[in-house]
Coordinates of C-alpha atoms and ligand atoms in Angstrom, one line a residue:
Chain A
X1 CA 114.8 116.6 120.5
X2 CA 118.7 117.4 120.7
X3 CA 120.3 117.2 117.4
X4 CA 123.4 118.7 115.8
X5 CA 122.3 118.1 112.2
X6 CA 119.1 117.7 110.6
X7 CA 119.0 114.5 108.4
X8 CA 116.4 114.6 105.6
X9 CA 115.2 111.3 103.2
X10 CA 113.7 113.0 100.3
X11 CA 112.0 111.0 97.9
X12 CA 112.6 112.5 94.6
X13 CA 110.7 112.7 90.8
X14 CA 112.1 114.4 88.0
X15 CA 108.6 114.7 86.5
X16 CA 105.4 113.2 86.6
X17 CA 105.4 109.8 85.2
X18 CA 109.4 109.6 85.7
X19 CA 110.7 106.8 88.5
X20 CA 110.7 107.8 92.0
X21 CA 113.8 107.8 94.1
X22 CA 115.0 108.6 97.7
X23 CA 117.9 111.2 98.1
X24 CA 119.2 111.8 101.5
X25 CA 120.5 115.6 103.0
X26 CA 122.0 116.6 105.6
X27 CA 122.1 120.3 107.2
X28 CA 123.2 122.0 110.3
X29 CA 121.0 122.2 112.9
X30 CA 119.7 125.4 113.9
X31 CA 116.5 125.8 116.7
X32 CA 113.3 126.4 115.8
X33 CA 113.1 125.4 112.4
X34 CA 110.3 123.5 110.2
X35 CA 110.3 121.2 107.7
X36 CA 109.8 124.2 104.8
X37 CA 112.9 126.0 106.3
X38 CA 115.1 122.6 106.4
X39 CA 113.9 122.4 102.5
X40 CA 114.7 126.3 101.9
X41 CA 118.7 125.3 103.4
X42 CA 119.0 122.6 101.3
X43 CA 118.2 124.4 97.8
X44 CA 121.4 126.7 98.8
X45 CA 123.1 123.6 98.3
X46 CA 121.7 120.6 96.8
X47 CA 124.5 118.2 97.6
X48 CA 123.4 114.5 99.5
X49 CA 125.1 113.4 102.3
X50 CA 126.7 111.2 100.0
X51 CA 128.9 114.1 98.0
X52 CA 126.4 113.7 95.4
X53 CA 125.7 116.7 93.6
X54 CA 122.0 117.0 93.0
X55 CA 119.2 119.3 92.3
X56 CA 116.7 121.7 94.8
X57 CA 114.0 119.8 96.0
X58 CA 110.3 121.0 94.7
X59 CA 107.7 121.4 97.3
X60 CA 104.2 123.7 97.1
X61 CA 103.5 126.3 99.4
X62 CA 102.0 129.7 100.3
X63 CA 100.7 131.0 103.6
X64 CA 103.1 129.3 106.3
X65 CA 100.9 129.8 109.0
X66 CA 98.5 126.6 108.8
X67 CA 95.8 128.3 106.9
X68 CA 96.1 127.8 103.2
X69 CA 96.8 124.0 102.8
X70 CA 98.7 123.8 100.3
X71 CA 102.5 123.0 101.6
X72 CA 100.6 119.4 102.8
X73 CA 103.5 116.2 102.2
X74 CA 104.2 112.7 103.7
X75 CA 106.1 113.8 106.6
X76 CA 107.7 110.5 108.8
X77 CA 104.7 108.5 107.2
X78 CA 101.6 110.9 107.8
X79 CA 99.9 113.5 105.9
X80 CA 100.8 117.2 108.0
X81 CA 101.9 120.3 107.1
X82 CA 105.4 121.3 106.2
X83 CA 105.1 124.9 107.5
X84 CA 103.5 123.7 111.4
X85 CA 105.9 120.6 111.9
X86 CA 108.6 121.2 113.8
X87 CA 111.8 119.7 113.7
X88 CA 112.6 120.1 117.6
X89 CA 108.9 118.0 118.0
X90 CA 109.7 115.1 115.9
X91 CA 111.9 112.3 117.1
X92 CA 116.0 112.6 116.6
X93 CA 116.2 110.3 113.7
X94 CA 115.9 111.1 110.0
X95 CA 112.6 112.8 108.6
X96 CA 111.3 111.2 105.8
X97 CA 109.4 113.5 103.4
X98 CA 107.2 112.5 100.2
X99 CA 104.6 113.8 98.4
X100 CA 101.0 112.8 99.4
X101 CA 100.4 109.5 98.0
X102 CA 97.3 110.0 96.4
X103 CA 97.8 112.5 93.7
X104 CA 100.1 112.3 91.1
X105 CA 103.2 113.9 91.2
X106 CA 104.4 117.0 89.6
X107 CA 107.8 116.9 90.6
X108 CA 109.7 115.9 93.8
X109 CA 107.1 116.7 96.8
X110 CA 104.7 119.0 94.7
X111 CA 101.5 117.2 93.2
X112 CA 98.8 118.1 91.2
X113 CA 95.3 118.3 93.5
X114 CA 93.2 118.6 90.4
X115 CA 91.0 115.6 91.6
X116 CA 90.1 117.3 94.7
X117 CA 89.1 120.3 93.1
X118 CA 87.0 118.8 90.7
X119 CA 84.8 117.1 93.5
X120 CA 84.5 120.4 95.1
X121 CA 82.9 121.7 92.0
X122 CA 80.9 118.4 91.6
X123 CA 79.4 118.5 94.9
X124 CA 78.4 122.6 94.2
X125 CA 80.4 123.5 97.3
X126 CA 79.6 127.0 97.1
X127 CA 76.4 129.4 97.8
X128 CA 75.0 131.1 94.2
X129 CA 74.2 134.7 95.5
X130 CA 75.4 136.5 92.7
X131 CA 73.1 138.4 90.8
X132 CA 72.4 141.6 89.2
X133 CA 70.8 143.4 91.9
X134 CA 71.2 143.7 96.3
X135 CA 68.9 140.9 97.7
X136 CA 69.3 142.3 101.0
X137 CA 70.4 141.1 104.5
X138 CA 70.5 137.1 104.2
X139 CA 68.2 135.4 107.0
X140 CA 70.0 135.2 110.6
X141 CA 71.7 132.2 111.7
X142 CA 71.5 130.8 115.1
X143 CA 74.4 130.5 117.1
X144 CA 74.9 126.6 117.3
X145 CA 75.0 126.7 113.7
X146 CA 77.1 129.6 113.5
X147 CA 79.6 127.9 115.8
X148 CA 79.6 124.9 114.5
X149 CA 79.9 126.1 110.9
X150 CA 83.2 128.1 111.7
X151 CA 84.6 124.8 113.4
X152 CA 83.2 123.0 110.0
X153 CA 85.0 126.2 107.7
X154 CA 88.3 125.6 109.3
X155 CA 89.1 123.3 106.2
X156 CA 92.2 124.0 104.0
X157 CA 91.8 121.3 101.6
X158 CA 94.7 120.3 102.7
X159 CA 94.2 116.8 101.5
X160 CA 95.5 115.3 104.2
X161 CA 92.2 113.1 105.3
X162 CA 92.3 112.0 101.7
X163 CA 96.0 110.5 102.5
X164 CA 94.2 108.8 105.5
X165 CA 91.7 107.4 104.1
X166 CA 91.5 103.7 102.3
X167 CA 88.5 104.5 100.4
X168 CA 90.1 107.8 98.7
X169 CA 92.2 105.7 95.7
X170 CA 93.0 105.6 92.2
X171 CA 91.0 102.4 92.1
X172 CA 87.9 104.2 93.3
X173 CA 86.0 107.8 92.6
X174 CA 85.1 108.3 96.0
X175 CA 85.6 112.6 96.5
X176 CA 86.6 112.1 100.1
X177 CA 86.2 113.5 103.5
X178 CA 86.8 116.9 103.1
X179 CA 84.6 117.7 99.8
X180 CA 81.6 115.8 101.9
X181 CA 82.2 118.2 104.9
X182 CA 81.8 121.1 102.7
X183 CA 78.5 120.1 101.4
X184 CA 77.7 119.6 104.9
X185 CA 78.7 123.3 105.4
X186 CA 76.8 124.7 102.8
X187 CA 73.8 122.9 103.4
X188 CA 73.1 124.2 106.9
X189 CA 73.8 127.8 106.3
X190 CA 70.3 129.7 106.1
X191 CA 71.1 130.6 102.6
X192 CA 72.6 127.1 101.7
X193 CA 69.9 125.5 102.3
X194 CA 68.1 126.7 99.3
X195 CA 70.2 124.6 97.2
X196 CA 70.8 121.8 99.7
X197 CA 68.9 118.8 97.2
X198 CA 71.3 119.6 94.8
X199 CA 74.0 119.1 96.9
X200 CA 73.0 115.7 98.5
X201 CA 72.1 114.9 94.1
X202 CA 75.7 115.3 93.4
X203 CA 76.7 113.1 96.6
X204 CA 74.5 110.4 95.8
X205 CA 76.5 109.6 92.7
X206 CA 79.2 107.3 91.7
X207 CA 81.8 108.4 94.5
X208 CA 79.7 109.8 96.8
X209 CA 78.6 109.8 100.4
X210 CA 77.9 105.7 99.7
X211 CA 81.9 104.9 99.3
X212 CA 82.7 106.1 102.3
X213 CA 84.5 103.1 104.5
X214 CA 83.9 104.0 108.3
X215 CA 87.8 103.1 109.3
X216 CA 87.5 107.0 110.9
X217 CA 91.0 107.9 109.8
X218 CA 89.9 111.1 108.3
X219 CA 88.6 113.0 112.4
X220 CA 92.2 111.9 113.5
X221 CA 94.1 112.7 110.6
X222 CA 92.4 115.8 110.3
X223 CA 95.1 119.0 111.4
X224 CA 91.8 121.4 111.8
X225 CA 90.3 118.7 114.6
X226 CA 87.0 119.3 112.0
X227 CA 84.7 116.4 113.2
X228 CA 84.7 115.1 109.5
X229 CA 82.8 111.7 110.3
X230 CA 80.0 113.6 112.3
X231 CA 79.7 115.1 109.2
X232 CA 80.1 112.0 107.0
X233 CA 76.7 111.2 109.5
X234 CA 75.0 113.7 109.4
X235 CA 75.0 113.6 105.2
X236 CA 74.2 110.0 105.2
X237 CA 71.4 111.2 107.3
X238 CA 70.3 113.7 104.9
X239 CA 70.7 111.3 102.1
X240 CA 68.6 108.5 103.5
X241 CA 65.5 111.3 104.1
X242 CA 66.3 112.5 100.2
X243 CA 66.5 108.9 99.4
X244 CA 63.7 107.6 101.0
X245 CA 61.1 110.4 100.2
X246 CA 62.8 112.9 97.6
X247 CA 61.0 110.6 95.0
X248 CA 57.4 111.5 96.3
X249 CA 58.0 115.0 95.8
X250 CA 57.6 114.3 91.8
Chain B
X1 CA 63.1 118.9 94.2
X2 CA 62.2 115.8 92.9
X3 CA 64.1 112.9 92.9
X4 CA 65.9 110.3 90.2
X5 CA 67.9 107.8 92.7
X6 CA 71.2 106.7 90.9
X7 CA 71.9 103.6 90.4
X8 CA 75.2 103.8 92.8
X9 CA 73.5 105.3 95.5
X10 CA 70.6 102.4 95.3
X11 CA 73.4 99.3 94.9
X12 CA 75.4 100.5 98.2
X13 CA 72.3 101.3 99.9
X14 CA 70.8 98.0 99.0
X15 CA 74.0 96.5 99.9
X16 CA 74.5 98.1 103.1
X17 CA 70.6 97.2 104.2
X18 CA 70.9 93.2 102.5
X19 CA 73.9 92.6 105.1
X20 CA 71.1 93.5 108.0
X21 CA 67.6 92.1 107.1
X22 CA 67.0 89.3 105.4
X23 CA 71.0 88.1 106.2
X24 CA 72.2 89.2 109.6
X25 CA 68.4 88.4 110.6
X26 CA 68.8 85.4 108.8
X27 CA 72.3 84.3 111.3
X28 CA 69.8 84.9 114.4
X29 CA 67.7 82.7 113.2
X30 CA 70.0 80.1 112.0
X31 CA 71.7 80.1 115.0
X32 CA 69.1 80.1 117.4
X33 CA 67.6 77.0 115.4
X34 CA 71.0 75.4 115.6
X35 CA 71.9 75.8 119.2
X36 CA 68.5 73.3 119.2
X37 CA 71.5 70.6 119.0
X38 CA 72.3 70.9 122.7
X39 CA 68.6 70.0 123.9
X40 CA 70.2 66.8 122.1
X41 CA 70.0 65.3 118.6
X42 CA 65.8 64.7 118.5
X43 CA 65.0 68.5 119.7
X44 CA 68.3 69.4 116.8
X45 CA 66.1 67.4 113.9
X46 CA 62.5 68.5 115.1
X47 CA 63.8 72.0 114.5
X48 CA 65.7 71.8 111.2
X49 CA 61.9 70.1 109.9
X50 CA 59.9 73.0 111.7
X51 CA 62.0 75.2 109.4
X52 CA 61.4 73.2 106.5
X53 CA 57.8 72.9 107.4
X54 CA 56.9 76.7 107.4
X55 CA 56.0 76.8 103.4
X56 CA 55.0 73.7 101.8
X57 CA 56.1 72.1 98.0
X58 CA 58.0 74.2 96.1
X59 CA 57.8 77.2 98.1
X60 CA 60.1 76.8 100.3
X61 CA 62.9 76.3 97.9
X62 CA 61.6 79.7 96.2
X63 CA 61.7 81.1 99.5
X64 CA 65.4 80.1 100.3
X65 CA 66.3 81.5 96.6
X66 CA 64.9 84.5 97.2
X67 CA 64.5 85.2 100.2
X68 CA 68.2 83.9 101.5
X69 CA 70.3 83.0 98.1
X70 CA 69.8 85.8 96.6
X71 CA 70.1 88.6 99.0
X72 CA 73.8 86.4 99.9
X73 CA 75.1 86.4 96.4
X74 CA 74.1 90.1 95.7
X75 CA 75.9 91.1 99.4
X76 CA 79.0 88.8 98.5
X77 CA 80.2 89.4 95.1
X78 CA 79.2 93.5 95.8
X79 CA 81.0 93.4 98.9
X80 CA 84.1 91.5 96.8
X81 CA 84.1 94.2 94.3
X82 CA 84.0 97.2 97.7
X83 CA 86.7 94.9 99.9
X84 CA 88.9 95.1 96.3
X85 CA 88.4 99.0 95.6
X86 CA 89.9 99.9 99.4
X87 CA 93.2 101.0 99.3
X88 CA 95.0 99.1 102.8
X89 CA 97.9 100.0 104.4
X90 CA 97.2 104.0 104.8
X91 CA 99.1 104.5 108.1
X92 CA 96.7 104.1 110.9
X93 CA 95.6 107.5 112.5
X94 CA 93.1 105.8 114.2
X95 CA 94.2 102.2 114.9
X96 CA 91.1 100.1 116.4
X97 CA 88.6 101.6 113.6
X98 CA 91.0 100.7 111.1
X99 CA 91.2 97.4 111.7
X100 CA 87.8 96.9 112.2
X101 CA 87.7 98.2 108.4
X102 CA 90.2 95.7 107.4
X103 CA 88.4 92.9 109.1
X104 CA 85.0 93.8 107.9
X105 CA 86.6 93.2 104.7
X106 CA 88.8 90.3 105.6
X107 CA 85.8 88.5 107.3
X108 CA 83.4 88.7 104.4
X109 CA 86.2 87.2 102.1
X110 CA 86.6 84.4 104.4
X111 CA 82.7 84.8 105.1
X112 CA 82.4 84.0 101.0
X113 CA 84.3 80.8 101.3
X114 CA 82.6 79.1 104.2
X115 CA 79.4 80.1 103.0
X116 CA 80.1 78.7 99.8
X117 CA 81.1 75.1 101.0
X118 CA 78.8 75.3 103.6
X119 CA 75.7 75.3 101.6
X120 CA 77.4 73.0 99.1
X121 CA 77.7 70.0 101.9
X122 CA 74.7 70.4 104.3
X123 CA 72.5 72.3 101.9
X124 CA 73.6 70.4 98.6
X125 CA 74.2 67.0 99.8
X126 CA 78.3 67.5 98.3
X127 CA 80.7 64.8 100.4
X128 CA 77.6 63.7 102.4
X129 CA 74.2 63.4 102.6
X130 CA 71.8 66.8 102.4
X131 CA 70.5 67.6 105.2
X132 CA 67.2 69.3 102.9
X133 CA 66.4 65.7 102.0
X134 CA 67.1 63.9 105.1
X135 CA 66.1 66.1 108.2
X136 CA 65.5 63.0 110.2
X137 CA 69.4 62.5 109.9
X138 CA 70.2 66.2 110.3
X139 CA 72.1 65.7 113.9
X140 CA 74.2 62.7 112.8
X141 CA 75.1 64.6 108.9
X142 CA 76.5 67.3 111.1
X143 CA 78.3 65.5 113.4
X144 CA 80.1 63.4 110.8
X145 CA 81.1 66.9 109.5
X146 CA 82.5 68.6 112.6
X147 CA 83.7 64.8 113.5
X148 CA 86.9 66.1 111.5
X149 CA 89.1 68.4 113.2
X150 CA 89.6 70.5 110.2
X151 CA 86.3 70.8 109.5
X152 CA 85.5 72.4 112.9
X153 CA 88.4 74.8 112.6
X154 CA 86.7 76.2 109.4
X155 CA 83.9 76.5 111.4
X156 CA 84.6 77.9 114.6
X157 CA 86.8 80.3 111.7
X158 CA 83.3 81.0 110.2
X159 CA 81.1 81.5 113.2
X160 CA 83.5 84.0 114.4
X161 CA 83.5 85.9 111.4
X162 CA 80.1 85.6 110.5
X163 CA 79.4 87.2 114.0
X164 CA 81.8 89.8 113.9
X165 CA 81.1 90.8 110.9
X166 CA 77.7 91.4 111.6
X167 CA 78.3 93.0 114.7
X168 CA 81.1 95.8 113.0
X169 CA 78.8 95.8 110.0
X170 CA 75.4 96.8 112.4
X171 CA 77.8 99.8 113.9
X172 CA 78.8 101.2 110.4
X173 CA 75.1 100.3 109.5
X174 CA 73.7 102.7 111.7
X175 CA 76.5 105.5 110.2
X176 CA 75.6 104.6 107.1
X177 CA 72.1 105.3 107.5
X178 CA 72.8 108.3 109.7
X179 CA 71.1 106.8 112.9
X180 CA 74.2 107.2 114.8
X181 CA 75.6 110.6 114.2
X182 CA 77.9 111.9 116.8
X183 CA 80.7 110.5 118.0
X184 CA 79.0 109.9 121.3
X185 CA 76.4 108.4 119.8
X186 CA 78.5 106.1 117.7
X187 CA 80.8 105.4 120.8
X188 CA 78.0 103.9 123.0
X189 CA 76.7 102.4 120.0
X190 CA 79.8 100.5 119.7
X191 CA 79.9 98.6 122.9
X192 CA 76.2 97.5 122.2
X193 CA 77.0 95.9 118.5
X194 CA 80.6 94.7 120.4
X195 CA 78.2 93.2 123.3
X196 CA 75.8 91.4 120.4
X197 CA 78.9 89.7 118.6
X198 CA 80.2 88.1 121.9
X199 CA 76.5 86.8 122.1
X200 CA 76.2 85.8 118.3
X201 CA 79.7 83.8 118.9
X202 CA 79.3 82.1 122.1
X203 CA 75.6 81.0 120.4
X204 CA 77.4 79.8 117.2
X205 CA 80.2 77.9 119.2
X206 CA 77.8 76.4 121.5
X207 CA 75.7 75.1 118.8
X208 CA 78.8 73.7 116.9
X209 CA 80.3 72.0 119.8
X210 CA 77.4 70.3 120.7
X211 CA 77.7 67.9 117.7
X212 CA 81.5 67.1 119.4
X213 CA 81.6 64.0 121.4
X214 CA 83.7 65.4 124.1
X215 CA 81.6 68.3 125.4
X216 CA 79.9 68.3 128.4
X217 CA 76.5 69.8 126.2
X218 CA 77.2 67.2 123.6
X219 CA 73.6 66.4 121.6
X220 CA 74.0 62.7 120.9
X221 CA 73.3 61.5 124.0
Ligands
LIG1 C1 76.9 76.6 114.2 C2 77.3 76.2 113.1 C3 76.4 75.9 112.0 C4 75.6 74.8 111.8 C5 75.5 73.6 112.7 C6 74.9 75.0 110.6 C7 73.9 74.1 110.1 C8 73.3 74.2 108.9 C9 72.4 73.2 108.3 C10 72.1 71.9 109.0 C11 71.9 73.7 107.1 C12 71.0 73.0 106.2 C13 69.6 73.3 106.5 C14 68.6 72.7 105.5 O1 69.0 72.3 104.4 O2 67.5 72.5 106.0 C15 72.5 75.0 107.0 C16 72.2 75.8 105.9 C17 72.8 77.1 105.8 N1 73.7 77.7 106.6 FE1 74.4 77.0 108.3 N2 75.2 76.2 110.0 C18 76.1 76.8 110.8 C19 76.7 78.0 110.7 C20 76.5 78.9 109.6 C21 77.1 80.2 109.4 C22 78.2 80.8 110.3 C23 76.6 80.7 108.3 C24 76.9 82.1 107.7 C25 76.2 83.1 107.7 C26 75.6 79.8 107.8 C27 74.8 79.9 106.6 C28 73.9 79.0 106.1 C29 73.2 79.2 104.9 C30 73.2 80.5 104.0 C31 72.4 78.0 104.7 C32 71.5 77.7 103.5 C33 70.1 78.1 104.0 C34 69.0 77.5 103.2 O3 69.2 76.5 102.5 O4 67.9 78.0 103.4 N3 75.5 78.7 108.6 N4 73.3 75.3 108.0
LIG2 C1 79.4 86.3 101.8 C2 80.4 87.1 101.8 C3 80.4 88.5 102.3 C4 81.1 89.5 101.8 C5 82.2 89.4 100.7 C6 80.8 90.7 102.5 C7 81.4 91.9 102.3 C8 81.1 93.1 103.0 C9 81.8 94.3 102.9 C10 83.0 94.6 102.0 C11 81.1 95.2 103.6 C12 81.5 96.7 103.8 C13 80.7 97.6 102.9 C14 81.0 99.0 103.0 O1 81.7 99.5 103.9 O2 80.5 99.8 102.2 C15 80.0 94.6 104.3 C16 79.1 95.1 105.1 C17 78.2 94.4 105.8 N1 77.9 93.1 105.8 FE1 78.8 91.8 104.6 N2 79.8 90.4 103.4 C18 79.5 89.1 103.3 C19 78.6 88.4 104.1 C20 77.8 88.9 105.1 C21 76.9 88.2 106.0 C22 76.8 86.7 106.0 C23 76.3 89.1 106.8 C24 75.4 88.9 107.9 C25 75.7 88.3 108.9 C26 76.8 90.4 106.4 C27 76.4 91.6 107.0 C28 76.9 92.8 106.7 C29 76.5 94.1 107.3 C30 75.4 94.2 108.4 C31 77.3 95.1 106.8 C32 77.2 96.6 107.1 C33 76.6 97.4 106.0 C34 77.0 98.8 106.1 O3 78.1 99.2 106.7 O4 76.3 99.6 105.5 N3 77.7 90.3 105.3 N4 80.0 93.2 103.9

C-alpha cells in the first residue's frame, strides 16, 4: 500500500505490573521496510505524533529472518512476526503493535515467555542421548517420518498459536499447541520413542493434551503452516492407547 | 511403562465420553420416544409407559439416577467449570471452528437451564402435573406446557441446542479420542456430525410441534 508516512499505535508499559498505555508515532516512509525497522527509526527519536517527548519502545528480537521466534507481538490484532511483516503488505492505516497478550509484560512489547519454557521442560521435549561413551549410529528413520518431522521441527516457539488459542489463559494451565507438537516430534523419532510413555505421562496431567478446545485457531495462526491440530490428534490418539491399556502393563 | 492415570486426564476423559454414551445416546432415545406424539396422543402415552415399564419398582428410579442424572450433573457443572476456564475473544484465525467453540460452550450453558426446568416440570411434577406419576396424561401435561408461546420458544431454544451440541460435540469427540486425525479425516467427519444435527433437530421440532394445535401432524386429534 502507498503511504507517505508510516503511523504506529504503540501500546506502552513502563514495567511489568505498571498500567498500560497507547502512544502513537509517526515516521517517514521509506520502501521495503518491517515492523522491527519502523521500531529501530522511532528509538532515533522517541517523540509521538502529538510533540510529546517520550521514551524508545522495547521489543525482543534476534535472528530477523523468521527462524528464531522470538521478535513475535500483537501486530493489527494477530500474533506474527515483527521481522517478516511488511509494512508495504499491510493495509494503509495505522499498525497497531502490542505485546502478546498472554504473557506478562516486561516492558513495552517485550514479555517474559517463562511459562512456555517451563511446559517444554515438563513435557521432556528433548531426546536423552548423552552419555559417557559413543552409542553408535542411531536406528534409520523412514522417509515419511523424516519428512514429516522436519515440517513438525519448523517450530520457533514463537508463541504465537498460544495467542490464538482460547484455552491457553491465565485462568487455565493448559501448555499449548506448540509444546504438544514437540512431544509429538520426539515421540516418533526412532530414538524418541524410547522415552515416548514418559512423554504422553507428562501430557496427561493437569494442562495437558485433555484442555485442549478444538476451535483450530492454532494450524491457521501458525506462521510455520506446522499442522499443529494433526498433531493435537495424533497425541490424543496416543493417549487414549496409553490410557486405555498403559495400566495392564503393571 | 506402567501406568498411574491422573486424576485430570480421567475427569476430561470421562467428561468428554459422558456427553456421548449414556447422554447423547440418551437424546436419540428421548427423542425418538417423543416424536411418538405425532402417531397422536394414545401411541405418545403408550410409549412414555413402555419406558417406564422397562425396570419395575424402585429400579427404574435407580436407573434414571444413575444411569441419566448422574452422568448429566457430572457433564454439566464439569463442562461449567471448562466453558468458564476458555479465554473468548482471541481474534478468529479460523472463524467457523471458532464459533463452533463458542457455541459448544454457549449451548451447554443454555443446555444447563432447560435441562434444569425441564426435568423440574415434566419430570418433578413443578407448575403441573408429573408426567412419572401420570403417564396416562403424558400427551395432554405436555401440551398444556408448549400451549404457552414462551414455553415453546425455550423449547424449540433447547432442542436446537441440545442437537447441536451433540452434533459439534461428536466431531471434537472423535479428535479428542484421536479417531479423526487428519484434517481430511476431520473434514468429512464434519459434514456427517453437521448432517446428524439437522436430523436430531428436525426430530426434536417435529415431536414438539406435534403437541401445538395448529400443525398439520398435531397429536390430539
Ligand atoms: C421434543 C421436546 C421434548 C419433549 C416433548 C420432552 C418430554 C419429556 C417428558 C414427557 C419427560 C418425562 C418422562 C417421564 O417422567 O417419564 C422428559 C424427561 C426428560 N427430558 Fe425431555 N423432552 C423434550 C426435550 C428434551 C431435551 C432437548 C432434553 C435435553 C437433552 C431433554 C432431557 C430430558 C431429561 C434429562 C429427562 C429426565 C429423564 C428421566 O426422568 O429419566 N428433553 N422429557
Ligand atoms: C447440561 C449442561 C451441559 C453443559 C454445561 C455442557 C458443557 C460442555 C462443554 C463445555 C463441552 C466442551 C468440553 C471440552 O471441549 O473439553 C462439552 C462437550 C460435549 N458435550 Fe456437553 N454440556 C452439557 C450437556 C450436554 C448434553 C445434554 C449432551 C448430549 C446431547 C452433551 C454432549 C456433549 C458431547 C458429545 C461433548 C463432546 C466431548 C468432547 O469434545 O470430548 N452435553 N459439553
Amino acid at each position: 500500500m502507498s503511504r507517505d508516512k508510516i503511523v504506529l499505535k504503540i501500546k506502552r508499559q513502563e514495567g511489568p505490573g505498571k498500567s498500560a498505555k497507547w502512544e502513537e508515532f509517526s515516521i517517514p516512509y521509506k520502501p521495503n521496510m518491517n515492523i522491527i525497522s519502523c521500531l529501530m527509526e522511532i528509538q532515533k527519536n522517541p517523540v509521538t505524533t502529538q510533540g510529546q517527548k517520550s521514551t524508545p519502545v522495547t521489543w525482543d528480537c534476534s535472528c530477523l529472518e523468521h527462524v528464531c521466534g522470538a521478535c513475535s507481538m500483537v501486530i493489527n490484532g494477530r500474533g506474527q512476526q515483527s521481522c517478516s511483516t511488511l509494512v508495504d503488505k499491510l493495509d494503509a492505516g495505522t499498525i497497531t503493535l502490542e505485546p502478546l497478550s498472554k504473557f506478562p509484560v516486561v516492558r513495552d512489547l517485550q514479555v517474559d515467555r517463562s511459562r512456555l519454557f517451563n511446559d517444554l521442560k515438563k513435557a521432556k521435549a528433548w531426546i536423552p542421548i548423552d552419555g559417557t561413551y559413543a552409542m553408535g549410529p542411531g536406528p534409520r528413520m523412514d522417509q515419511e517420518t523424516a519428512d514429516l518431522r522436519y515440517l513438525l521441527s519448523t517450530c520457533m516457539s514463537c508463541a504465537v498459536c498460544m495467542e490464538s488459542c482460547p484455552q491457553y489463559n491465565e485462568k487455565s494451565a493448559f501448555i499449548g499447541p506448540a509444546v504438544l507438537n514437540q512431544v509429538r516430534l520426539m515421540n516418533i523419532h526412532p530414538t524418541g520413542k524410547l522415552n515416548q510413555d514418559e512423554r504422553l505421562d507428562a501430557i496427561m496431567q493437569d494442562g495437558g493434551i485433555t484442555d485442549c478446545g478444538n476451535a483450530q485457531n492454532c494450524v491457521k495462526a501458525c506462521p510455520k503452516e506446522i499442522p499443529l491440530t494433526e498433531s493435537i490428534a495424533d497425541l490424543g490418539r496416543q493417549t487414549t492407547i496409553r490410557g486405555l491399556f498403559g495400566w495392564l502393563k503393571s | 511403562m506402567s501406568i498411574r492415570l491422573s486424576n485430570h486426564f480421567l475427569a476430561r476423559r470421562l467428561h468428554s465420553l459422558s456427553g456421548v454414551v449414556p447422554i447423547g445416546a440418551f437424546l436419540l432415545e428421548h427423542f425418538y420416544t417423543n416424536f411418538h406424539a405425532v402417531a397422536g396422543a394414545t401411541a405418545f402415552n403408550d410409549a412414555v409407559k413402555g419406558i417406564q415399564g422397562l425396570l419395575p419398582g424402585v429400579l427404574l428410579p435407580l436407573a434414571e439416577a444413575g444411569l441419566i442424572g448422574l452422568p448429566i450433573l457430572f457433564h454439566a457443572v464439569y463442562g461449567l467449570y471448562i466453558a468458564y476456564s476458555g479465554k473468548y475473544g482471541v481474534a478468529s484465525y479460523n472463524p467457523i471452528r471458532n464459533w463452533n467453540y463458542v457455541l459448544q460452550r454457549a449451548t451447554g450453558i443454555i443446555l444447563f437451564i432447560f435441562i434444569l426446568s425441564h426435568v423440574l416440570t415434566l419430570r418433578f411434577g413443578v407448575g403441573d402435573l408429573a408426567v412419572a406419576h401420570n403417564p396416562d396424561q403424558s400427551f395432554s401435561i405436555v401440551e398444556r406446557w408448549m400451549s404457552q408461546p414462551l414455553v415453546l420458544g425455550f423449547y424449540v431454544l433447547g432442542i436446537f441446542s441440545a442437537a447441536y451440541h451433540l452434533a459439534n460435540g461428536l466431531w471434537t469427540f472423535a479428535i479428542v479420542w484421536g479417531i479423526t486425525v487428519g484434517a481430511k479425516s476431520q473434514r468429512v467427519f464434519s459434514y456427517a456430525c453437521a448432517g446428524l444435527g439437522v436430523i436430531v433437530f428436525a426430530v426434536g421440532i417435529g415431536a414438539a410441534t406435534a403437541f401445538v394445535k395448529w400443525v398439520p401432524w398435531y397429536g390430539g386429534n
